[in-house]
XYZ file of C-alpha atoms in Angstrom:
673
model
C 98.843 13.205 105.146
C 102.134 13.103 103.981
C 103.292 11.611 101.110
C 105.323 9.170 103.229
C 102.780 8.745 105.472
C 100.734 7.981 103.044
C 102.887 5.266 101.313
C 103.467 3.917 105.110
C 99.615 3.674 106.270
C 98.145 2.224 102.122
C 96.626 -0.518 102.523
C 97.391 -3.125 99.103
C 95.753 -2.128 96.354
C 93.781 -5.073 96.554
C 92.337 -4.032 100.191
C 91.069 -0.851 97.932
C 89.540 -2.563 96.118
C 87.691 -5.205 98.511
C 85.869 -2.109 99.518
C 84.087 -1.580 96.759
C 83.316 -5.242 96.690
C 82.095 -5.305 100.100
C 80.413 -2.000 99.741
C 78.345 -3.656 96.402
C 77.531 -6.810 98.248
C 76.104 -4.999 101.433
C 74.193 -2.684 99.642
C 72.796 -4.841 97.222
C 71.773 -7.113 100.147
C 69.571 -4.503 102.309
C 68.458 -3.361 99.498
C 67.164 -7.155 98.829
C 67.642 -6.078 94.864
C 70.309 -5.273 92.432
C 73.650 -6.241 90.754
C 76.162 -7.604 92.607
C 78.005 -9.236 90.303
C 80.029 -6.634 87.870
C 81.037 -3.910 90.751
C 82.580 -6.785 92.351
C 84.634 -8.153 89.024
C 85.021 -4.719 87.864
C 86.732 -2.763 90.533
C 90.034 -3.820 90.334
C 89.815 -1.993 87.749
C 88.092 0.836 88.757
C 90.611 1.560 91.653
C 93.783 1.491 88.929
C 91.694 4.373 87.064
C 89.934 6.164 89.723
C 93.206 6.538 91.866
C 96.096 6.776 89.042
C 94.399 8.167 86.268
C 91.002 10.552 86.561
C 91.375 14.195 87.008
C 88.258 14.901 89.197
C 87.703 17.221 93.118
C 84.560 15.794 94.973
C 84.403 19.295 96.277
C 83.267 20.493 92.864
C 81.918 17.668 90.774
C 81.208 20.065 87.769
C 84.377 21.626 87.249
C 84.818 21.837 84.044
C 87.982 20.088 83.099
C 87.224 17.034 84.685
C 87.880 13.791 83.321
C 84.497 11.945 82.506
C 83.308 8.570 83.703
C 80.449 6.770 82.264
C 79.480 3.597 83.545
C 77.837 2.398 80.465
C 76.583 -1.254 81.804
C 74.643 0.803 84.106
C 73.240 -1.994 85.997
C 75.982 -1.992 87.605
C 75.559 1.356 89.699
C 76.761 0.305 92.903
C 79.934 0.253 91.386
C 79.923 3.934 91.215
C 78.229 5.031 94.157
C 80.764 3.111 96.316
C 83.470 5.168 94.049
C 81.635 8.229 94.973
C 81.356 7.438 98.017
C 84.895 6.796 99.159
C 86.515 9.906 96.891
C 84.506 11.665 99.057
C 81.567 13.430 97.044
C 79.175 13.963 98.752
C 77.161 10.029 98.520
C 77.314 8.831 102.530
C 77.125 5.880 103.842
C 73.500 6.472 104.708
C 73.234 7.018 100.791
C 74.636 3.602 100.178
C 72.510 2.361 102.451
C 69.290 4.008 100.845
C 70.014 2.030 97.510
C 67.050 1.535 95.509
C 64.811 3.423 97.825
C 62.274 5.983 97.706
C 64.068 9.762 96.682
C 67.388 8.586 97.591
C 71.133 9.168 95.805
C 71.397 5.969 95.057
C 68.778 4.914 92.323
C 68.642 1.406 91.017
C 70.720 2.661 87.360
C 72.641 5.717 87.718
C 71.061 9.234 87.426
C 72.338 12.611 86.377
C 71.357 15.015 88.288
C 70.390 12.907 91.584
C 73.463 11.764 92.336
C 77.261 14.629 92.328
C 79.398 12.546 90.481
C 77.460 10.679 87.582
C 77.731 12.269 84.708
C 75.263 10.175 82.320
C 71.824 8.813 83.302
C 73.016 4.876 81.932
C 71.228 1.779 82.244
C 69.707 0.905 78.924
C 72.733 -0.335 76.977
C 74.741 0.596 74.981
C 73.930 4.416 74.920
C 76.537 5.129 78.099
C 79.068 4.534 75.959
C 77.817 6.274 72.710
C 77.335 9.176 75.592
C 80.702 8.817 76.151
C 81.597 9.036 72.442
C 79.663 12.335 72.813
C 81.405 14.038 75.301
C 85.270 13.249 74.118
C 83.832 15.242 71.104
C 82.244 17.779 72.828
C 86.049 18.120 74.155
C 87.968 17.529 71.144
C 85.844 20.337 69.550
C 85.613 23.060 71.561
C 89.612 22.644 72.336
C 90.054 23.524 68.858
C 87.756 26.260 69.143
C 89.846 27.473 72.650
C 92.562 26.453 72.735
C 95.509 29.036 72.021
C 99.580 27.796 71.915
C 100.790 27.991 74.903
C 97.059 27.709 76.764
C 94.865 23.934 76.744
C 92.441 25.219 79.078
C 90.023 22.330 77.632
C 92.325 18.961 78.012
C 90.501 16.140 79.404
C 89.532 12.784 79.263
C 86.449 10.022 78.805
C 86.754 6.696 80.317
C 83.003 4.153 79.814
C 83.129 1.054 81.708
C 81.208 -1.284 79.713
C 79.624 -4.948 79.444
C 79.020 -7.380 77.035
C 75.110 -6.388 76.698
C 76.910 -3.036 75.904
C 78.726 -4.263 72.963
C 75.483 -6.339 71.639
C 73.357 -3.269 71.274
C 73.071 -2.149 68.037
C 73.509 1.468 69.243
C 77.138 0.304 70.308
C 78.457 -0.406 66.607
C 76.796 3.218 65.106
C 78.792 5.355 67.900
C 81.547 2.901 67.949
C 82.661 3.160 64.234
C 81.528 7.213 64.453
C 84.145 7.756 67.095
C 87.129 5.615 64.899
C 86.247 7.695 62.057
C 86.745 10.807 63.667
C 89.742 9.610 66.022
C 88.449 10.073 69.561
C 92.192 9.633 70.684
C 90.714 10.893 74.445
C 87.973 8.541 74.744
C 89.425 4.729 76.711
C 86.523 2.273 76.782
C 86.943 -0.847 79.083
C 85.359 -3.505 77.778
C 84.384 -6.016 80.705
C 84.520 -9.340 79.186
C 83.152 -11.534 81.929
C 81.365 -13.933 79.206
C 78.385 -12.973 81.591
C 74.465 -11.998 81.251
C 71.369 -12.678 82.764
C 70.605 -15.745 80.476
C 74.079 -16.793 81.547
C 77.452 -17.667 79.596
C 77.638 -15.292 76.291
C 79.403 -18.253 74.049
C 75.466 -19.270 72.760
C 74.597 -15.740 71.805
C 77.537 -13.643 71.691
C 80.300 -14.840 69.880
C 81.704 -11.714 67.385
C 85.754 -11.057 68.019
C 85.654 -7.928 69.722
C 89.094 -6.703 69.352
C 89.232 -7.067 65.901
C 85.229 -5.344 65.396
C 87.004 -2.081 67.068
C 89.962 -2.581 65.850
C 87.699 -2.241 62.224
C 86.525 0.663 63.566
C 89.938 2.704 63.692
C 90.334 1.917 67.726
C 93.454 1.406 69.519
C 92.993 -2.398 71.389
C 94.429 -3.331 74.080
C 94.489 -7.281 74.311
C 94.055 -9.546 77.295
C 94.181 -7.991 80.269
C 93.523 -9.554 83.367
C 90.907 -7.618 85.310
C 92.450 -8.703 88.636
C 96.199 -7.960 88.396
C 96.677 -4.554 89.268
C 99.912 -3.492 87.181
C 98.548 -5.146 83.649
C 95.289 -2.841 84.337
C 97.656 0.091 84.557
C 99.282 -0.739 81.335
C 97.061 -1.063 79.253
C 95.441 2.342 80.911
C 98.556 4.162 79.987
C 99.349 2.794 77.121
C 95.927 3.557 76.086
C 96.144 7.205 77.356
C 99.671 7.593 75.534
C 97.373 6.970 72.274
C 95.969 10.727 70.605
C 94.735 9.858 67.401
C 92.188 7.659 68.021
C 89.791 5.733 70.702
C 90.741 3.257 72.660
C 89.310 0.223 74.202
C 90.590 -2.258 76.535
C 89.501 -6.074 76.401
C 89.815 -6.942 80.183
C 88.894 -10.363 80.793
C 87.631 -11.147 84.417
C 85.369 -12.417 86.323
C 81.687 -11.920 87.435
C 81.000 -11.881 90.622
C 85.043 -11.570 91.972
C 85.451 -12.473 95.435
C 81.886 -14.868 96.251
C 83.412 -18.238 96.274
C 80.499 -20.491 95.080
C 78.565 -17.639 92.704
C 81.369 -15.407 90.856
C 81.733 -16.779 86.975
C 77.979 -17.493 87.128
C 74.862 -15.510 86.114
C 73.920 -16.168 90.306
C 75.769 -12.941 90.994
C 74.652 -10.668 88.050
C 71.014 -9.459 89.483
C 70.011 -10.860 92.472
C 71.566 -10.408 96.086
C 74.620 -12.893 97.398
C 72.197 -13.771 100.512
C 73.782 -13.823 103.468
C 75.625 -17.031 104.130
C 77.579 -15.693 100.314
C 78.651 -12.618 101.767
C 80.391 -13.874 105.033
C 81.763 -16.196 102.633
C 83.003 -13.927 100.231
C 84.203 -11.616 103.640
C 86.813 -14.688 104.420
C 87.794 -15.264 100.536
C 88.761 -11.333 100.724
C 89.848 -11.527 104.059
C 87.404 -8.237 105.117
C 86.822 -8.919 108.196
C 84.654 -5.786 108.364
C 81.094 -5.424 109.371
C 78.403 -4.093 106.615
C 79.129 -0.113 105.102
C 82.073 -0.676 107.786
C 85.602 0.770 105.793
C 88.512 0.537 108.396
C 89.951 4.035 108.644
C 93.269 3.268 106.356
C 91.515 2.422 103.533
C 88.848 5.191 103.418
C 91.850 7.828 103.907
C 93.927 6.155 100.375
C 90.543 6.285 99.099
C 89.907 9.926 99.472
C 90.351 12.247 96.384
C 89.313 15.420 98.091
C 93.384 16.572 98.464
C 94.921 16.038 95.018
C 91.403 16.871 93.276
C 91.763 20.767 94.736
C 95.247 20.710 93.659
C 94.573 19.479 89.999
C 91.614 22.357 90.083
C 94.095 24.811 91.544
C 96.313 24.081 88.638
C 93.758 24.669 86.095
C 92.087 27.854 87.317
C 95.679 28.991 87.397
C 96.446 27.892 84.024
C 92.684 29.301 83.074
C 93.907 33.011 84.164
C 96.345 32.683 81.855
C 94.625 32.341 79.219
C 91.918 34.848 80.045
C 94.386 36.864 81.098
C 96.480 36.463 77.115
C 92.471 36.004 75.576
C 90.314 37.733 77.465
C 86.817 37.631 75.120
C 87.503 33.983 73.962
C 87.570 33.745 78.031
C 84.381 35.033 78.596
C 83.038 33.870 75.671
C 84.056 30.384 76.943
C 82.348 30.326 81.004
C 79.541 31.283 79.207
C 78.805 28.692 76.917
C 80.165 26.260 79.733
C 77.916 27.509 81.915
C 75.110 26.996 79.321
C 73.557 30.485 79.213
C 73.482 31.917 75.736
C 74.244 35.320 74.928
C 73.453 38.098 76.346
C 71.141 39.655 73.926
C 69.666 36.760 72.199
C 66.646 37.579 73.431
C 66.187 40.927 71.910
C 68.488 39.959 69.021
C 66.289 36.904 68.023
C 62.871 38.118 68.601
C 63.654 40.939 65.998
C 64.838 38.895 63.763
C 61.620 37.062 63.933
C 60.018 40.617 63.593
C 61.300 40.445 60.284
C 60.991 37.329 59.165
C 57.071 38.051 59.630
C 57.475 40.816 57.997
C 59.018 38.564 55.092
C 55.403 36.758 54.306
C 58.047 33.879 52.705
C 55.478 30.813 51.266
C 58.113 27.550 51.751
C 58.081 24.264 53.281
C 58.879 23.980 57.285
C 62.149 22.505 56.234
C 63.133 25.354 54.430
C 61.994 28.092 56.684
C 63.912 26.020 59.403
C 67.535 26.422 57.622
C 66.054 29.850 57.387
C 65.959 30.089 60.619
C 69.351 28.867 61.527
C 70.765 31.147 58.980
C 69.510 34.013 61.160
C 69.585 32.648 64.216
C 73.284 30.938 63.468
C 75.352 33.628 63.940
C 74.484 34.398 67.212
C 75.413 31.533 69.131
C 78.719 29.647 68.689
C 77.805 26.946 70.964
C 75.796 25.820 67.570
C 76.991 22.172 66.528
C 74.432 20.894 64.067
C 74.154 17.332 62.066
C 72.310 15.032 60.459
C 71.576 11.379 59.608
C 73.075 11.602 56.112
C 70.159 13.697 55.129
C 71.445 16.947 55.232
C 70.092 18.010 52.260
C 66.749 16.869 52.601
C 66.234 17.850 56.735
C 68.541 21.351 55.715
C 69.815 21.517 58.998
C 72.985 22.916 56.810
C 73.744 26.772 56.910
C 76.366 29.210 55.391
C 77.679 29.171 58.551
C 77.924 25.145 59.413
C 81.702 24.372 58.534
C 81.895 20.203 58.331
C 83.282 18.267 61.368
C 85.954 16.170 60.573
C 89.761 14.841 61.526
C 91.374 17.725 59.545
C 88.739 19.958 60.205
C 88.230 20.094 64.164
C 87.315 23.222 64.505
C 84.088 22.208 62.534
C 80.471 23.129 63.773
C 78.607 20.542 61.474
C 78.881 16.466 60.890
C 77.761 14.204 59.149
C 76.724 11.508 61.381
C 76.140 8.862 58.297
C 72.929 6.963 58.843
C 73.045 6.196 62.395
C 69.818 7.679 63.607
C 70.303 6.135 67.387
C 74.181 6.485 67.549
C 73.268 10.009 66.948
C 71.454 11.151 69.445
C 72.863 9.440 72.263
C 76.071 11.160 71.231
C 74.109 14.582 70.857
C 73.004 13.933 74.798
C 76.781 12.813 75.510
C 77.748 16.193 73.998
C 74.570 18.889 76.037
C 75.825 17.052 78.743
C 79.629 17.680 78.805
C 78.417 21.157 78.420
C 79.651 24.298 76.332
C 77.800 23.323 72.991
C 73.831 23.512 71.890
C 73.296 19.833 69.771
C 70.491 20.279 66.968
C 70.486 16.943 65.203
C 68.330 15.972 61.730
C 66.670 12.515 60.683
C 63.282 11.708 59.034
C 60.894 12.295 61.473
C 59.151 8.330 60.841
C 63.565 7.373 61.722
C 62.661 9.314 64.978
C 61.295 6.180 66.264
C 64.989 4.471 65.377
C 66.533 7.311 67.753
C 63.086 7.379 70.672
C 65.381 5.695 73.680
C 67.681 8.420 73.180
C 65.241 10.925 73.333
C 63.190 9.963 76.072
C 66.867 9.547 78.058
C 67.234 13.638 76.382
C 64.209 14.164 78.327
C 65.018 11.982 81.719
C 68.087 14.164 81.703
C 66.562 17.410 80.958
C 69.024 17.877 78.572
C 69.128 20.677 75.793
C 68.955 18.245 72.473
C 67.063 19.853 69.711
C 65.776 16.724 66.881
C 65.323 18.417 63.116
C 62.373 15.625 62.292
C 61.404 16.836 58.410
C 59.139 14.904 55.868
C 56.383 14.672 58.999
C 53.190 13.212 56.844
C 51.472 11.271 54.700
C 52.596 15.178 52.595
C 56.599 13.771 51.687
C 54.349 11.570 48.848
C 55.392 8.816 46.732
C 57.961 7.099 49.042
C 54.952 5.895 50.157
C 53.591 4.256 53.844
C 57.175 3.403 54.874
C 58.441 6.594 55.075
C 54.912 8.897 56.320
C 54.739 9.321 59.592
C 51.592 8.224 61.306
C 51.923 8.040 64.701
C 55.387 9.467 65.523
C 54.228 12.873 66.098
C 51.894 12.044 68.627
C 54.132 8.982 70.008
C 57.013 11.502 71.032
C 54.613 13.880 72.901
C 53.572 11.067 75.310
C 57.316 11.237 76.838
C 57.598 13.186 79.357
C 58.900 15.867 79.423
C 59.841 16.464 75.792
C 58.140 19.745 73.761
C 56.441 18.835 69.903
C 56.613 21.967 67.238
C 54.429 21.157 65.069
C 54.631 24.658 62.941
C 52.646 26.198 60.301
C 54.879 28.627 58.715
C 58.111 30.279 58.809
C 57.044 32.486 61.311
C 55.972 29.967 63.894
C 58.886 27.724 62.874
C 61.591 30.322 63.431
C 60.063 30.027 67.047
C 60.141 26.749 67.589
C 63.721 27.365 66.691
C 63.720 29.954 69.066
C 62.122 28.303 72.139
C 64.467 25.357 72.357
C 67.204 27.005 72.187
C 65.987 29.023 74.807
C 64.635 25.753 76.710
C 67.452 24.239 78.516
C 65.546 21.860 80.186
C 65.161 19.294 78.127
C 65.295 18.586 73.915
C 62.669 19.846 71.651
C 61.185 18.061 68.264
C 60.582 20.201 65.032
C 57.622 18.320 63.069
C 58.512 20.096 59.759
C 57.032 19.507 56.818
C 58.624 18.692 52.888
C 55.669 20.865 50.916
C 54.968 24.418 51.225
C 52.732 26.136 53.306
C 51.397 29.736 53.452
C 52.312 32.624 55.474
C 49.765 33.537 57.842
C 48.852 36.781 58.657
C 49.463 37.803 62.035
C 50.007 41.001 64.777
C 52.656 41.482 67.152
C 50.492 39.874 69.958
C 49.761 36.673 68.272
C 53.443 36.793 67.468
C 54.541 36.279 70.851
C 51.683 33.736 71.600
C 53.557 31.830 69.696
C 55.378 30.872 72.369
C 52.849 29.999 74.711
C 52.050 26.944 72.232
C 48.546 27.649 71.054
C 46.768 30.579 71.038
C 44.350 32.118 68.397
C 45.117 33.113 64.548
C 42.056 33.983 63.081
C 38.597 34.875 65.059
C 35.484 35.851 64.774
C 32.799 39.180 66.095
C 31.292 37.921 69.863
C 31.805 34.456 71.449
C 32.300 31.355 68.952
C 29.818 28.740 67.357
C 32.720 26.229 66.406
C 36.513 26.420 67.561
C 39.126 24.879 64.448
C 42.137 23.295 65.651
C 44.618 22.640 63.786
C 49.277 22.005 63.430
C 51.372 22.330 61.077
C 50.689 22.108 57.483
C 46.464 21.513 58.347
C 46.571 25.216 59.714
C 46.064 26.460 55.633
C 43.086 24.333 55.854
C 41.608 25.553 58.636
C 42.113 28.684 57.672
C 39.979 28.019 54.316
C 38.258 25.832 56.052
C 36.247 28.850 58.220
C 36.719 31.084 55.016
C 33.770 28.824 53.702
C 31.797 28.770 56.230
C 31.116 32.768 56.308
C 27.573 32.121 58.222
C 29.437 30.900 61.229
C 31.213 32.133 64.124
C 34.959 30.725 63.914
C 37.854 30.458 65.708
C 40.519 28.793 64.444
C 43.483 27.891 67.207
C 46.878 27.246 66.005
C 48.260 25.147 68.387
C 52.145 24.067 66.792
C 53.168 22.941 70.509
C 50.513 20.946 72.403
C 53.347 20.847 75.042
C 53.695 24.199 75.600
C 49.895 25.219 75.466
C 49.036 22.653 78.022
C 51.982 24.242 80.397
C 50.178 27.849 80.150
C 47.707 28.655 83.198
C 44.175 28.055 82.855
C 42.866 31.713 82.256
C 44.942 31.706 78.878
C 43.841 28.303 77.857
C 40.541 29.507 78.707
C 40.646 31.995 76.689
C 41.426 30.299 73.885
C 39.337 27.287 74.290
C 36.505 28.953 76.248
C 34.393 25.816 77.453
C 31.881 27.522 77.031
C 32.251 26.700 73.584
C 31.608 22.527 72.822
C 31.706 22.525 69.413
C 35.311 21.627 68.163
C 37.511 19.822 65.512
C 40.925 19.297 65.291
C 42.179 18.327 62.382
C 46.418 16.932 62.329
C 47.692 14.479 59.549
C 48.373 11.951 61.878
C 46.301 9.739 64.552
C 43.711 11.122 66.085
C 43.886 9.796 70.318
C 45.428 12.350 71.626
C 43.281 14.997 70.245
C 39.565 14.096 71.885
C 41.286 16.026 74.951
C 40.626 19.011 73.748
C 37.890 18.175 71.278
C 35.516 16.568 73.793
C 33.745 14.138 72.911
C 31.565 15.824 71.304
C 33.727 17.591 69.065
C 35.167 15.462 66.157
C 39.678 14.816 64.898
C 40.289 15.042 61.325
C 42.988 12.444 61.240
C 44.119 9.211 59.893
C 44.358 6.231 61.849
C 46.248 3.333 58.927
C 49.524 3.784 56.973
C 49.258 6.344 53.886
C 50.273 4.953 50.692
C 51.960 6.288 47.604
C 50.773 8.697 45.356
C 51.954 12.491 44.977
C 51.035 14.850 48.064
C 48.103 16.281 46.568
C 46.360 13.548 46.031
C 47.113 11.294 48.941
C 45.607 14.950 51.160
C 42.360 14.769 48.557
C 41.623 10.733 49.515
C 42.554 10.845 52.453
C 40.595 13.800 53.664
C 42.574 16.524 54.372
C 40.681 19.342 52.789
C 38.725 22.690 53.119
C 35.753 21.261 52.557
C 35.988 17.310 54.691
C 37.043 20.689 57.230
C 33.845 22.822 57.552
C 31.608 19.825 56.546
C 32.645 17.791 60.059
C 32.076 21.601 61.646
C 28.886 21.529 60.403
C 28.447 18.291 62.322
C 29.658 19.164 65.509
C 27.415 22.264 65.162
C 24.755 19.947 64.455
C 24.745 18.309 67.924
């Protein structure tokens, strides 16, 4: 359609927005479940953003230089589903009719990977805006690393919608404070200021001056925008786009459930279908005379973004080819990184580095071994971007190639996140979702509780984020039980699609890093010691088997009488216990990653832990429950099912029964039956 014809046929902006409202209330009603209020309230803002500013291509949702759109208030998922359907993504009217149904493209909350055009899984409030901070940070990092004079190949914005609930969640404070400090000028957030949450009017529990709060963070704030005035919305968005040295918050006053004459402005339309009578009244009120799920052709045509999306991507592709001609090596590396591929020689070179480390036989804490692995692997991976929640000197997450990142050092690759564990983890998720970077972040293992839901979201979205979690047991000593993680390794192992590595020495630590880097379909957690651990001798075959999560570290002649299993710093105890059981046939199994071992085929698992050997002892300085899977009801677990204490590490291990003598005694008990 020509521009002139399009202008003649163009429905009003309110008609375009009403298509979102109608589809949203129809889908929620058909599902008899959902949240119609937010989509109806934010429809006018969404219409202006998606039709006037957002650069995207429905035919290629993964176009590298697209603008990112995040619906942080993910309960309003029909808003994004309606937008994707209307603009031409592979989301059909039948998909909308299947809202919230089994295996549909339109689940109850937006889920990354299920729906083309959904950039991140949202629903846990506050995490979407934090992901958006990570996406904007990734754009800023990659632009500094790859753009050259006359060649801006990384140049896009990140937009986020958020509601009162997102702003009440503490994670929004963490992430948005940091976003202001970093001057993320291409991040634009729109606050749906409707004053309503599930319990009703928020004035009883949310009276923050949000505009002042964000100004204090260093954001550009556009106040008092009428969220139903299309011209005011457009002015606010263009004003925000013009600010390039700080993120922007648009405070848009809206009416929840706009158009529903009896329920709008009330929590009654927040999280429940409107009902047939109210929907009929809304249709009349909005002058929308069409049947459920029916969108007139003129409205469809006006919404269709395929033509302008294809043109935008084609223009960028031409610019990228000019960039390739001027900077062929940079272009090739950027394409590799955006595709999520590791360097072509990664496998060979990483294996060589691990073999060299094995030959050095270092005796170090595994947190130090982690830093040694970074020194070896960092030069091979320009996509590495690290950071720590104010614990760099303790986590040892910086290496000699780390360059501090900040407003005056945009080409840096290491960020001090401050004491923001939850925000840090969610920002890392956003960086991984953006593409082009492999983020790793650090804190104490005990504080993984603060970050847990973001780790869970990375697992749900199958994102490569590496968590360096040091001070992994009572071995941290004098800081006492507040800082001693007892249940945390077991707790992280409970999250589906998370791999938890607890290595016993420098070699296992390097393999844990190697495998976490190679793992492209989920997050990894490295639980690392503060105290030194000895190097364990092993041959090349055993070194290769570390990657299988569990392997025979020490064996005996013939069939073993008893099997001792351990992880981390406790491996040295079972090795010493095996030495003291000289009259017994003892096998020692190191199991640095329970999840990886469980994923091996039955033949391998049987070879390591033969079913015929029922006498087994597992040793780990944490809660015992999970280990009965491997020792059975006849075995024993040497662990700790209470909180720790404040004392030097050596005294704690002895007093809590983590000694070679205690392990040997447990072995004798299981042998005695």
